[in-house]
GROMACS .gro file of C-alpha atoms in nm:
model
  445
    1UNK     CA    1   0.141   1.702   2.541
    2UNK     CA    2   0.506   1.634   2.501
    3UNK     CA    3   0.621   1.903   2.746
    4UNK     CA    4   0.419   2.034   3.041
    5UNK     CA    5   0.542   2.393   3.073
    6UNK     CA    6   0.343   2.625   3.301
    7UNK     CA    7   0.066   2.810   3.121
    8UNK     CA    8   0.100   3.190   3.167
    9UNK     CA    9  -0.175   3.343   3.377
   10UNK     CA   10  -0.299   3.567   3.095
   11UNK     CA   11  -0.324   3.264   2.866
   12UNK     CA   12  -0.515   3.067   3.129
   13UNK     CA   13  -0.761   3.350   3.170
   14UNK     CA   14  -0.812   3.373   2.795
   15UNK     CA   15  -0.877   3.000   2.773
   16UNK     CA   16  -1.112   3.018   3.071
   17UNK     CA   17  -1.318   3.293   2.907
   18UNK     CA   18  -1.342   3.092   2.585
   19UNK     CA   19  -1.438   2.773   2.764
   20UNK     CA   20  -1.709   2.941   2.973
   21UNK     CA   21  -1.846   3.137   2.676
   22UNK     CA   22  -1.889   2.816   2.475
   23UNK     CA   23  -1.961   2.557   2.744
   24UNK     CA   24  -2.235   2.732   2.944
   25UNK     CA   25  -2.475   2.787   2.649
   26UNK     CA   26  -2.387   2.439   2.518
   27UNK     CA   27  -2.491   2.290   2.852
   28UNK     CA   28  -2.824   2.471   2.836
   29UNK     CA   29  -2.890   2.339   2.485
   30UNK     CA   30  -2.795   1.984   2.586
   31UNK     CA   31  -3.031   1.988   2.884
   32UNK     CA   32  -3.315   2.128   2.670
   33UNK     CA   33  -3.303   1.832   2.430
   34UNK     CA   34  -3.430   1.558   2.667
   35UNK     CA   35  -3.703   1.794   2.784
   36UNK     CA   36  -3.881   1.724   2.453
   37UNK     CA   37  -3.938   1.363   2.559
   38UNK     CA   38  -4.032   1.468   2.912
   39UNK     CA   39  -4.293   1.712   2.779
   40UNK     CA   40  -4.438   1.447   2.549
   41UNK     CA   41  -4.451   1.195   2.836
   42UNK     CA   42  -4.623   1.439   3.070
   43UNK     CA   43  -4.896   1.520   2.818
   44UNK     CA   44  -4.946   1.171   2.676
   45UNK     CA   45  -4.940   1.015   3.022
   46UNK     CA   46  -5.285   1.159   3.091
   47UNK     CA   47  -5.429   0.976   2.791
   48UNK     CA   48  -5.376   0.636   2.948
   49UNK     CA   49  -5.121   0.370   3.036
   50UNK     CA   50  -5.124   0.206   2.691
   51UNK     CA   51  -5.057   0.538   2.519
   52UNK     CA   52  -4.772   0.619   2.756
   53UNK     CA   53  -4.623   0.273   2.707
   54UNK     CA   54  -4.645   0.319   2.330
   55UNK     CA   55  -4.474   0.655   2.358
   56UNK     CA   56  -4.201   0.498   2.571
   57UNK     CA   57  -4.119   0.241   2.304
   58UNK     CA   58  -4.138   0.484   2.011
   59UNK     CA   59  -3.942   0.764   2.179
   60UNK     CA   60  -3.667   0.519   2.282
   61UNK     CA   61  -3.637   0.408   1.919
   62UNK     CA   62  -3.629   0.767   1.791
   63UNK     CA   63  -3.378   0.878   2.053
   64UNK     CA   64  -3.151   0.587   1.967
   65UNK     CA   65  -3.180   0.654   1.593
   66UNK     CA   66  -3.098   1.022   1.628
   67UNK     CA   67  -2.813   0.962   1.875
   68UNK     CA   68  -2.650   0.728   1.623
   69UNK     CA   69  -2.622   1.025   1.386
   70UNK     CA   70  -2.472   1.262   1.644
   71UNK     CA   71  -2.152   1.243   1.436
   72UNK     CA   72  -2.320   1.500   1.210
   73UNK     CA   73  -2.266   1.758   1.483
   74UNK     CA   74  -1.922   1.638   1.595
   75UNK     CA   75  -1.761   1.600   1.252
   76UNK     CA   76  -1.909   1.928   1.127
   77UNK     CA   77  -1.785   2.118   1.432
   78UNK     CA   78  -1.429   1.995   1.378
   79UNK     CA   79  -1.425   2.067   1.004
   80UNK     CA   80  -1.585   2.412   1.030
   81UNK     CA   81  -1.371   2.527   1.324
   82UNK     CA   82  -1.053   2.440   1.131
   83UNK     CA   83  -1.165   2.658   0.843
   84UNK     CA   84  -1.249   2.937   1.087
   85UNK     CA   85  -0.901   2.912   1.237
   86UNK     CA   86  -0.746   2.935   0.892
   87UNK     CA   87  -0.942   3.256   0.830
   88UNK     CA   88  -1.149   3.116   0.543
   89UNK     CA   89  -1.508   3.179   0.652
   90UNK     CA   90  -1.664   3.107   0.308
   91UNK     CA   91  -1.500   2.764   0.308
   92UNK     CA   92  -1.612   2.709   0.668
   93UNK     CA   93  -1.976   2.768   0.579
   94UNK     CA   94  -1.940   2.566   0.259
   95UNK     CA   95  -1.807   2.281   0.472
   96UNK     CA   96  -2.105   2.319   0.702
   97UNK     CA   97  -2.348   2.307   0.411
   98UNK     CA   98  -2.198   1.975   0.303
   99UNK     CA   99  -2.281   1.839   0.649
  100UNK     CA  100  -2.636   1.973   0.628
  101UNK     CA  101  -2.692   1.815   0.285
  102UNK     CA  102  -2.562   1.485   0.423
  103UNK     CA  103  -2.806   1.515   0.715
  104UNK     CA  104  -3.095   1.567   0.474
  105UNK     CA  105  -3.002   1.262   0.268
  106UNK     CA  106  -2.963   1.042   0.575
  107UNK     CA  107  -3.294   1.167   0.713
  108UNK     CA  108  -3.477   1.078   0.393
  109UNK     CA  109  -3.316   0.734   0.402
  110UNK     CA  110  -3.439   0.677   0.758
  111UNK     CA  111  -3.794   0.772   0.656
  112UNK     CA  112  -3.785   0.525   0.366
  113UNK     CA  113  -3.686   0.248   0.608
  114UNK     CA  114  -3.905   0.336   0.909
  115UNK     CA  115  -4.244   0.405   0.748
  116UNK     CA  116  -4.305   0.056   0.605
  117UNK     CA  117  -4.119  -0.131   0.881
  118UNK     CA  118  -4.258   0.057   1.183
  119UNK     CA  119  -4.493  -0.223   1.304
  120UNK     CA  120  -4.218  -0.484   1.283
  121UNK     CA  121  -3.967  -0.259   1.460
  122UNK     CA  122  -4.214  -0.194   1.742
  123UNK     CA  123  -4.282  -0.568   1.781
  124UNK     CA  124  -3.910  -0.639   1.781
  125UNK     CA  125  -3.868  -0.415   2.084
  126UNK     CA  126  -4.131  -0.604   2.278
  127UNK     CA  127  -4.425  -0.363   2.285
  128UNK     CA  128  -4.739  -0.517   2.429
  129UNK     CA  129  -5.046  -0.580   2.211
  130UNK     CA  130  -5.223  -0.280   2.365
  131UNK     CA  131  -4.926  -0.042   2.338
  132UNK     CA  132  -4.802  -0.147   1.992
  133UNK     CA  133  -5.064   0.043   1.786
  134UNK     CA  134  -4.986   0.367   1.972
  135UNK     CA  135  -4.613   0.311   1.937
  136UNK     CA  136  -4.650   0.248   1.563
  137UNK     CA  137  -4.861   0.561   1.514
  138UNK     CA  138  -4.616   0.779   1.705
  139UNK     CA  139  -4.312   0.628   1.534
  140UNK     CA  140  -4.449   0.668   1.180
  141UNK     CA  141  -4.552   1.031   1.228
  142UNK     CA  142  -4.238   1.129   1.420
  143UNK     CA  143  -4.018   0.968   1.156
  144UNK     CA  144  -4.129   1.246   0.920
  145UNK     CA  145  -3.941   1.486   1.145
  146UNK     CA  146  -3.614   1.291   1.142
  147UNK     CA  147  -3.466   1.489   0.848
  148UNK     CA  148  -3.531   1.806   1.047
  149UNK     CA  149  -3.374   1.650   1.359
  150UNK     CA  150  -3.062   1.555   1.166
  151UNK     CA  151  -3.042   1.898   1.002
  152UNK     CA  152  -3.056   2.046   1.352
  153UNK     CA  153  -2.761   1.827   1.451
  154UNK     CA  154  -2.553   1.928   1.149
  155UNK     CA  155  -2.643   2.296   1.173
  156UNK     CA  156  -2.562   2.293   1.544
  157UNK     CA  157  -2.219   2.163   1.446
  158UNK     CA  158  -2.182   2.448   1.196
  159UNK     CA  159  -2.257   2.712   1.459
  160UNK     CA  160  -2.034   2.546   1.717
  161UNK     CA  161  -1.755   2.544   1.461
  162UNK     CA  162  -1.819   2.916   1.410
  163UNK     CA  163  -1.769   2.951   1.789
  164UNK     CA  164  -2.140   3.020   1.847
  165UNK     CA  165  -2.316   2.811   2.111
  166UNK     CA  166  -2.566   3.079   2.210
  167UNK     CA  167  -2.785   3.045   1.902
  168UNK     CA  168  -2.831   2.667   1.956
  169UNK     CA  169  -2.934   2.743   2.315
  170UNK     CA  170  -3.196   2.996   2.205
  171UNK     CA  171  -3.329   2.761   1.938
  172UNK     CA  172  -3.342   2.464   2.176
  173UNK     CA  173  -3.531   2.658   2.443
  174UNK     CA  174  -3.773   2.803   2.187
  175UNK     CA  175  -3.824   2.458   2.038
  176UNK     CA  176  -3.901   2.311   2.380
  177UNK     CA  177  -4.162   2.580   2.452
  178UNK     CA  178  -4.319   2.540   2.108
  179UNK     CA  179  -4.321   2.162   2.143
  180UNK     CA  180  -4.507   2.179   2.474
  181UNK     CA  181  -4.768   2.421   2.342
  182UNK     CA  182  -4.823   2.227   2.020
  183UNK     CA  183  -4.849   1.895   2.202
  184UNK     CA  184  -5.107   2.024   2.447
  185UNK     CA  185  -5.310   2.191   2.172
  186UNK     CA  186  -5.307   1.898   1.931
  187UNK     CA  187  -5.348   1.618   2.186
  188UNK     CA  188  -5.634   1.774   2.383
  189UNK     CA  189  -5.752   2.083   2.195
  190UNK     CA  190  -5.773   1.909   1.857
  191UNK     CA  191  -5.846   1.569   2.011
  192UNK     CA  192  -5.573   1.391   1.810
  193UNK     CA  193  -5.443   1.186   2.101
  194UNK     CA  194  -5.096   1.040   2.070
  195UNK     CA  195  -5.088   1.133   1.700
  196UNK     CA  196  -5.119   1.497   1.807
  197UNK     CA  197  -4.813   1.461   2.029
  198UNK     CA  198  -4.614   1.320   1.737
  199UNK     CA  199  -4.728   1.596   1.501
  200UNK     CA  200  -4.644   1.859   1.761
  201UNK     CA  201  -4.290   1.728   1.788
  202UNK     CA  202  -4.252   1.711   1.409
  203UNK     CA  203  -4.369   2.071   1.369
  204UNK     CA  204  -4.139   2.192   1.647
  205UNK     CA  205  -3.840   2.010   1.498
  206UNK     CA  206  -3.914   2.148   1.151
  207UNK     CA  207  -3.938   2.496   1.299
  208UNK     CA  208  -3.600   2.454   1.467
  209UNK     CA  209  -3.445   2.330   1.144
  210UNK     CA  210  -3.593   2.629   0.958
  211UNK     CA  211  -3.438   2.872   1.206
  212UNK     CA  212  -3.099   2.704   1.179
  213UNK     CA  213  -3.113   2.702   0.800
  214UNK     CA  214  -3.204   3.071   0.799
  215UNK     CA  215  -2.902   3.154   1.013
  216UNK     CA  216  -2.664   2.943   0.802
  217UNK     CA  217  -2.804   3.067   0.470
  218UNK     CA  218  -2.768   3.430   0.580
  219UNK     CA  219  -2.409   3.359   0.678
  220UNK     CA  220  -2.348   3.197   0.340
  221UNK     CA  221  -2.487   3.498   0.157
  222UNK     CA  222  -2.269   3.734   0.361
  223UNK     CA  223  -1.958   3.530   0.281
  224UNK     CA  224  -2.051   3.452  -0.079
  225UNK     CA  225  -2.051   3.077  -0.009
  226UNK     CA  226  -2.240   2.839  -0.237
  227UNK     CA  227  -2.546   2.662  -0.102
  228UNK     CA  228  -2.567   2.398  -0.372
  229UNK     CA  229  -2.494   2.035  -0.283
  230UNK     CA  230  -2.139   1.929  -0.364
  231UNK     CA  231  -2.093   1.556  -0.415
  232UNK     CA  232  -1.727   1.555  -0.316
  233UNK     CA  233  -1.795   1.763  -0.006
  234UNK     CA  234  -2.087   1.545   0.103
  235UNK     CA  235  -1.874   1.234   0.050
  236UNK     CA  236  -1.594   1.386   0.259
  237UNK     CA  237  -1.839   1.469   0.539
  238UNK     CA  238  -1.965   1.111   0.534
  239UNK     CA  239  -1.612   0.969   0.542
  240UNK     CA  240  -1.525   1.190   0.841
  241UNK     CA  241  -1.839   1.073   1.017
  242UNK     CA  242  -1.790   0.697   0.976
  243UNK     CA  243  -1.527   0.659   1.253
  244UNK     CA  244  -1.740   0.869   1.487
  245UNK     CA  245  -2.038   0.648   1.400
  246UNK     CA  246  -1.834   0.343   1.504
  247UNK     CA  247  -1.741   0.520   1.827
  248UNK     CA  248  -2.105   0.606   1.902
  249UNK     CA  249  -2.231   0.255   1.825
  250UNK     CA  250  -1.963   0.105   2.052
  251UNK     CA  251  -2.066   0.338   2.335
  252UNK     CA  252  -2.436   0.253   2.283
  253UNK     CA  253  -2.342  -0.117   2.297
  254UNK     CA  254  -2.169  -0.061   2.631
  255UNK     CA  255  -2.478   0.105   2.777
  256UNK     CA  256  -2.707  -0.168   2.640
  257UNK     CA  257  -2.487  -0.441   2.788
  258UNK     CA  258  -2.493  -0.267   3.126
  259UNK     CA  259  -2.872  -0.245   3.119
  260UNK     CA  260  -2.905  -0.609   3.011
  261UNK     CA  261  -2.679  -0.722   3.295
  262UNK     CA  262  -2.873  -0.511   3.547
  263UNK     CA  263  -3.196  -0.673   3.426
  264UNK     CA  264  -3.051  -1.019   3.498
  265UNK     CA  265  -2.971  -0.913   3.854
  266UNK     CA  266  -3.340  -0.873   3.944
  267UNK     CA  267  -3.620  -0.618   3.951
  268UNK     CA  268  -3.476  -0.411   4.235
  269UNK     CA  269  -3.136  -0.391   4.069
  270UNK     CA  270  -3.269  -0.290   3.726
  271UNK     CA  271  -3.487  -0.026   3.892
  272UNK     CA  272  -3.188   0.105   4.086
  273UNK     CA  273  -2.974   0.091   3.771
  274UNK     CA  274  -3.218   0.313   3.582
  275UNK     CA  275  -3.205   0.567   3.864
  276UNK     CA  276  -2.825   0.567   3.872
  277UNK     CA  277  -2.801   0.577   3.492
  278UNK     CA  278  -3.034   0.877   3.476
  279UNK     CA  279  -2.807   1.068   3.714
  280UNK     CA  280  -2.496   0.955   3.526
  281UNK     CA  281  -2.651   1.083   3.203
  282UNK     CA  282  -2.738   1.418   3.362
  283UNK     CA  283  -2.381   1.460   3.487
  284UNK     CA  284  -2.260   1.372   3.137
  285UNK     CA  285  -2.440   1.680   3.001
  286UNK     CA  286  -2.228   1.909   3.218
  287UNK     CA  287  -1.906   1.735   3.115
  288UNK     CA  288  -2.010   1.715   2.749
  289UNK     CA  289  -2.053   2.093   2.745
  290UNK     CA  290  -1.681   2.132   2.815
  291UNK     CA  291  -1.607   1.872   2.547
  292UNK     CA  292  -1.811   2.074   2.295
  293UNK     CA  293  -1.606   2.382   2.383
  294UNK     CA  294  -1.297   2.168   2.328
  295UNK     CA  295  -1.410   2.062   1.981
  296UNK     CA  296  -1.459   2.421   1.870
  297UNK     CA  297  -1.149   2.569   2.033
  298UNK     CA  298  -0.902   2.295   1.935
  299UNK     CA  299  -1.022   2.290   1.574
  300UNK     CA  300  -0.975   2.666   1.550
  301UNK     CA  301  -0.621   2.656   1.689
  302UNK     CA  302  -0.517   2.374   1.459
  303UNK     CA  303  -0.673   2.551   1.161
  304UNK     CA  304  -0.469   2.859   1.249
  305UNK     CA  305  -0.147   2.648   1.252
  306UNK     CA  306  -0.109   2.721   1.624
  307UNK     CA  307   0.007   2.388   1.765
  308UNK     CA  308   0.129   2.543   2.090
  309UNK     CA  309  -0.206   2.714   2.143
  310UNK     CA  310  -0.382   2.380   2.088
  311UNK     CA  311  -0.157   2.211   2.346
  312UNK     CA  312  -0.216   2.485   2.603
  313UNK     CA  313  -0.591   2.482   2.542
  314UNK     CA  314  -0.595   2.104   2.583
  315UNK     CA  315  -0.408   2.122   2.912
  316UNK     CA  316  -0.636   2.395   3.047
  317UNK     CA  317  -0.949   2.201   2.951
  318UNK     CA  318  -0.808   1.892   3.121
  319UNK     CA  319  -0.779   2.098   3.439
  320UNK     CA  320  -1.138   2.209   3.391
  321UNK     CA  321  -1.247   1.849   3.341
  322UNK     CA  322  -1.083   1.731   3.664
  323UNK     CA  323  -1.215   2.025   3.867
  324UNK     CA  324  -1.568   1.987   3.729
  325UNK     CA  325  -1.559   1.613   3.798
  326UNK     CA  326  -1.453   1.670   4.160
  327UNK     CA  327  -1.734   1.921   4.212
  328UNK     CA  328  -1.995   1.695   4.052
  329UNK     CA  329  -1.875   1.396   4.254
  330UNK     CA  330  -1.904   1.593   4.577
  331UNK     CA  331  -2.255   1.705   4.481
  332UNK     CA  332  -2.361   1.345   4.418
  333UNK     CA  333  -2.239   1.239   4.762
  334UNK     CA  334  -2.407   1.535   4.932
  335UNK     CA  335  -2.737   1.507   4.742
  336UNK     CA  336  -2.786   1.131   4.744
  337UNK     CA  337  -3.024   1.133   5.047
  338UNK     CA  338  -3.246   1.380   4.859
  339UNK     CA  339  -3.201   1.231   4.512
  340UNK     CA  340  -3.314   0.873   4.572
  341UNK     CA  341  -3.656   0.955   4.726
  342UNK     CA  342  -3.744   1.148   4.410
  343UNK     CA  343  -3.748   0.820   4.219
  344UNK     CA  344  -3.852   0.553   4.465
  345UNK     CA  345  -3.978   0.483   4.813
  346UNK     CA  346  -3.872   0.118   4.796
  347UNK     CA  347  -3.600   0.061   5.057
  348UNK     CA  348  -3.462  -0.239   4.864
  349UNK     CA  349  -3.411  -0.027   4.552
  350UNK     CA  350  -3.253   0.250   4.758
  351UNK     CA  351  -3.013   0.003   4.922
  352UNK     CA  352  -2.907  -0.124   4.580
  353UNK     CA  353  -2.866   0.225   4.434
  354UNK     CA  354  -2.674   0.387   4.719
  355UNK     CA  355  -2.332   0.215   4.678
  356UNK     CA  356  -2.365   0.242   4.298
  357UNK     CA  357  -2.417   0.618   4.337
  358UNK     CA  358  -2.098   0.635   4.542
  359UNK     CA  359  -1.913   0.465   4.256
  360UNK     CA  360  -2.057   0.724   4.019
  361UNK     CA  361  -1.937   1.001   4.250
  362UNK     CA  362  -1.585   0.860   4.276
  363UNK     CA  363  -1.560   0.821   3.899
  364UNK     CA  364  -1.656   1.179   3.810
  365UNK     CA  365  -1.298   1.319   3.793
  366UNK     CA  366  -1.214   1.032   3.555
  367UNK     CA  367  -1.527   1.108   3.352
  368UNK     CA  368  -1.431   1.475   3.341
  369UNK     CA  369  -1.096   1.395   3.182
  370UNK     CA  370  -1.251   1.144   2.942
  371UNK     CA  371  -1.510   1.387   2.811
  372UNK     CA  372  -1.256   1.666   2.770
  373UNK     CA  373  -1.000   1.453   2.585
  374UNK     CA  374  -1.278   1.305   2.372
  375UNK     CA  375  -1.374   1.658   2.271
  376UNK     CA  376  -1.014   1.758   2.206
  377UNK     CA  377  -0.952   1.464   1.973
  378UNK     CA  378  -1.285   1.520   1.798
  379UNK     CA  379  -1.191   1.883   1.742
  380UNK     CA  380  -0.862   1.763   1.597
  381UNK     CA  381  -1.048   1.536   1.355
  382UNK     CA  382  -0.888   1.228   1.512
  383UNK     CA  383  -1.195   1.012   1.450
  384UNK     CA  384  -1.020   0.688   1.345
  385UNK     CA  385  -0.829   0.675   1.672
  386UNK     CA  386  -1.144   0.747   1.874
  387UNK     CA  387  -1.324   0.464   1.693
  388UNK     CA  388  -1.044   0.215   1.760
  389UNK     CA  389  -1.013   0.320   2.124
  390UNK     CA  390  -1.384   0.274   2.185
  391UNK     CA  391  -1.387  -0.069   2.021
  392UNK     CA  392  -1.101  -0.170   2.252
  393UNK     CA  393  -1.295  -0.037   2.549
  394UNK     CA  394  -1.606  -0.233   2.446
  395UNK     CA  395  -1.397  -0.549   2.400
  396UNK     CA  396  -1.261  -0.524   2.756
  397UNK     CA  397  -1.584  -0.409   2.921
  398UNK     CA  398  -1.822  -0.668   2.773
  399UNK     CA  399  -1.676  -0.985   2.933
  400UNK     CA  400  -1.618  -0.809   3.267
  401UNK     CA  401  -1.978  -0.686   3.281
  402UNK     CA  402  -2.124  -1.019   3.169
  403UNK     CA  403  -1.938  -1.196   3.450
  404UNK     CA  404  -2.100  -0.978   3.718
  405UNK     CA  405  -2.406  -1.207   3.759
  406UNK     CA  406  -2.173  -1.507   3.776
  407UNK     CA  407  -1.939  -1.382   4.048
  408UNK     CA  408  -2.189  -1.166   4.235
  409UNK     CA  409  -2.151  -0.816   4.373
  410UNK     CA  410  -2.481  -0.694   4.234
  411UNK     CA  411  -2.528  -0.344   4.101
  412UNK     CA  412  -2.220  -0.215   4.282
  413UNK     CA  413  -2.005  -0.461   4.086
  414UNK     CA  414  -2.172  -0.355   3.761
  415UNK     CA  415  -2.099   0.012   3.826
  416UNK     CA  416  -1.746  -0.080   3.925
  417UNK     CA  417  -1.722  -0.230   3.575
  418UNK     CA  418  -1.861   0.096   3.436
  419UNK     CA  419  -1.588   0.285   3.622
  420UNK     CA  420  -1.333   0.042   3.476
  421UNK     CA  421  -1.475   0.119   3.133
  422UNK     CA  422  -1.423   0.493   3.185
  423UNK     CA  423  -1.072   0.428   3.317
  424UNK     CA  424  -0.983   0.234   3.002
  425UNK     CA  425  -1.120   0.520   2.793
  426UNK     CA  426  -0.908   0.763   2.994
  427UNK     CA  427  -0.595   0.555   2.941
  428UNK     CA  428  -0.641   0.532   2.564
  429UNK     CA  429  -0.724   0.903   2.529
  430UNK     CA  430  -0.447   1.018   2.761
  431UNK     CA  431  -0.186   0.815   2.573
  432UNK     CA  432  -0.300   0.974   2.247
  433UNK     CA  433  -0.289   1.324   2.394
  434UNK     CA  434   0.061   1.262   2.529
  435UNK     CA  435   0.186   1.138   2.194
  436UNK     CA  436   0.101   1.464   2.018
  437UNK     CA  437   0.000   1.271   1.704
  438UNK     CA  438  -0.342   1.434   1.712
  439UNK     CA  439  -0.182   1.772   1.645
  440UNK     CA  440  -0.221   1.808   1.268
  441UNK     CA  441  -0.241   2.173   1.168
  442UNK     CA  442  -0.399   2.332   0.861
  443UNK     CA  443  -0.743   2.410   0.722
  444UNK     CA  444  -0.803   2.038   0.665
  445UNK     CA  445  -0.665   1.733   0.842
   0.00000   0.00000   0.00000
């Protein structure tokens, strides 16, 4: 933002309505996604400890694999929203179909890799001899649903780009309910054990993908858009996704380093770290919902050649990010006496987690700005910058975090390093937003 002129009240209200209309359903859909794993864990947990341990390993692998491909949603949202802003709905849906075809191809590729290598992958992640067979069974069956999972990501991006976050919410909630019913019926009713849980998830994911495809195909028919795969379009979708893939991998590396450092601090610290990280992840859903609104809104403004509108929307979302962060931080401080007993009764773990939770609370306004600006730059299609900024952040964070066990400070020092990491992200994103170089108008970047 090169010039911070006051935003007229009517404009602020319009932006607020758009942000709420997109962010609230997006938040619901984001929260529904991890409930799949929770439902599976609840049902499989009654089969035995070995089965639950196997599920833990396999679900962690699947979650990681799918999260790596989250660029399918982000890149598709940005590309489709630009076309929507330019008024070319057929091209918007055509762009979305390219993303869906790419998701299908990537999903098939993952299946080809995972099916034969599943036992080795499970062993690599340290599954015990008793848990490994269950983990392998779950991983192999669930891998068959990965194409559907990736199609869901891409199709979600299409609908977000079309300024529709309600349909993904309805599909996510329906998928969660179906997943729970199928898991219970197949695990216990059909007596399939952990294999039944995997099949239930595969069926639910395929059902969600089918619903999304129905919605997109109907939209394509209405607009006269082609559904056939287009090599150039698929290649362009892949090229747009590569920088976002680098960004995602860098972020995953940061989280893995933090967990590895916490593990070196001792059992109490790693236990406390998992508690704090779970809360941090939950708070991220609320902030990510605003970022998703930013992706859709910014892309539409830039596609409509409205640079001023994009600047004003960015500024208003930054205000939302700060305000939301302040509220979330205050809630963390107020709720910490109630939150910790939900996870542990160990006073040593609580003592380790408490100051780390305060660091999380203090960092929430920073996190709010980071998530919003991340969404704005994604909506602008500024993937290469985001990739470079995240690599820089990883480069600074890694040595600082790895020195925590050397210099002491325990978990509080580690989460201070996490706050430093978010501050570096804020600095890089804020400098880019100030430069105005992200503002590239037109139907394509």
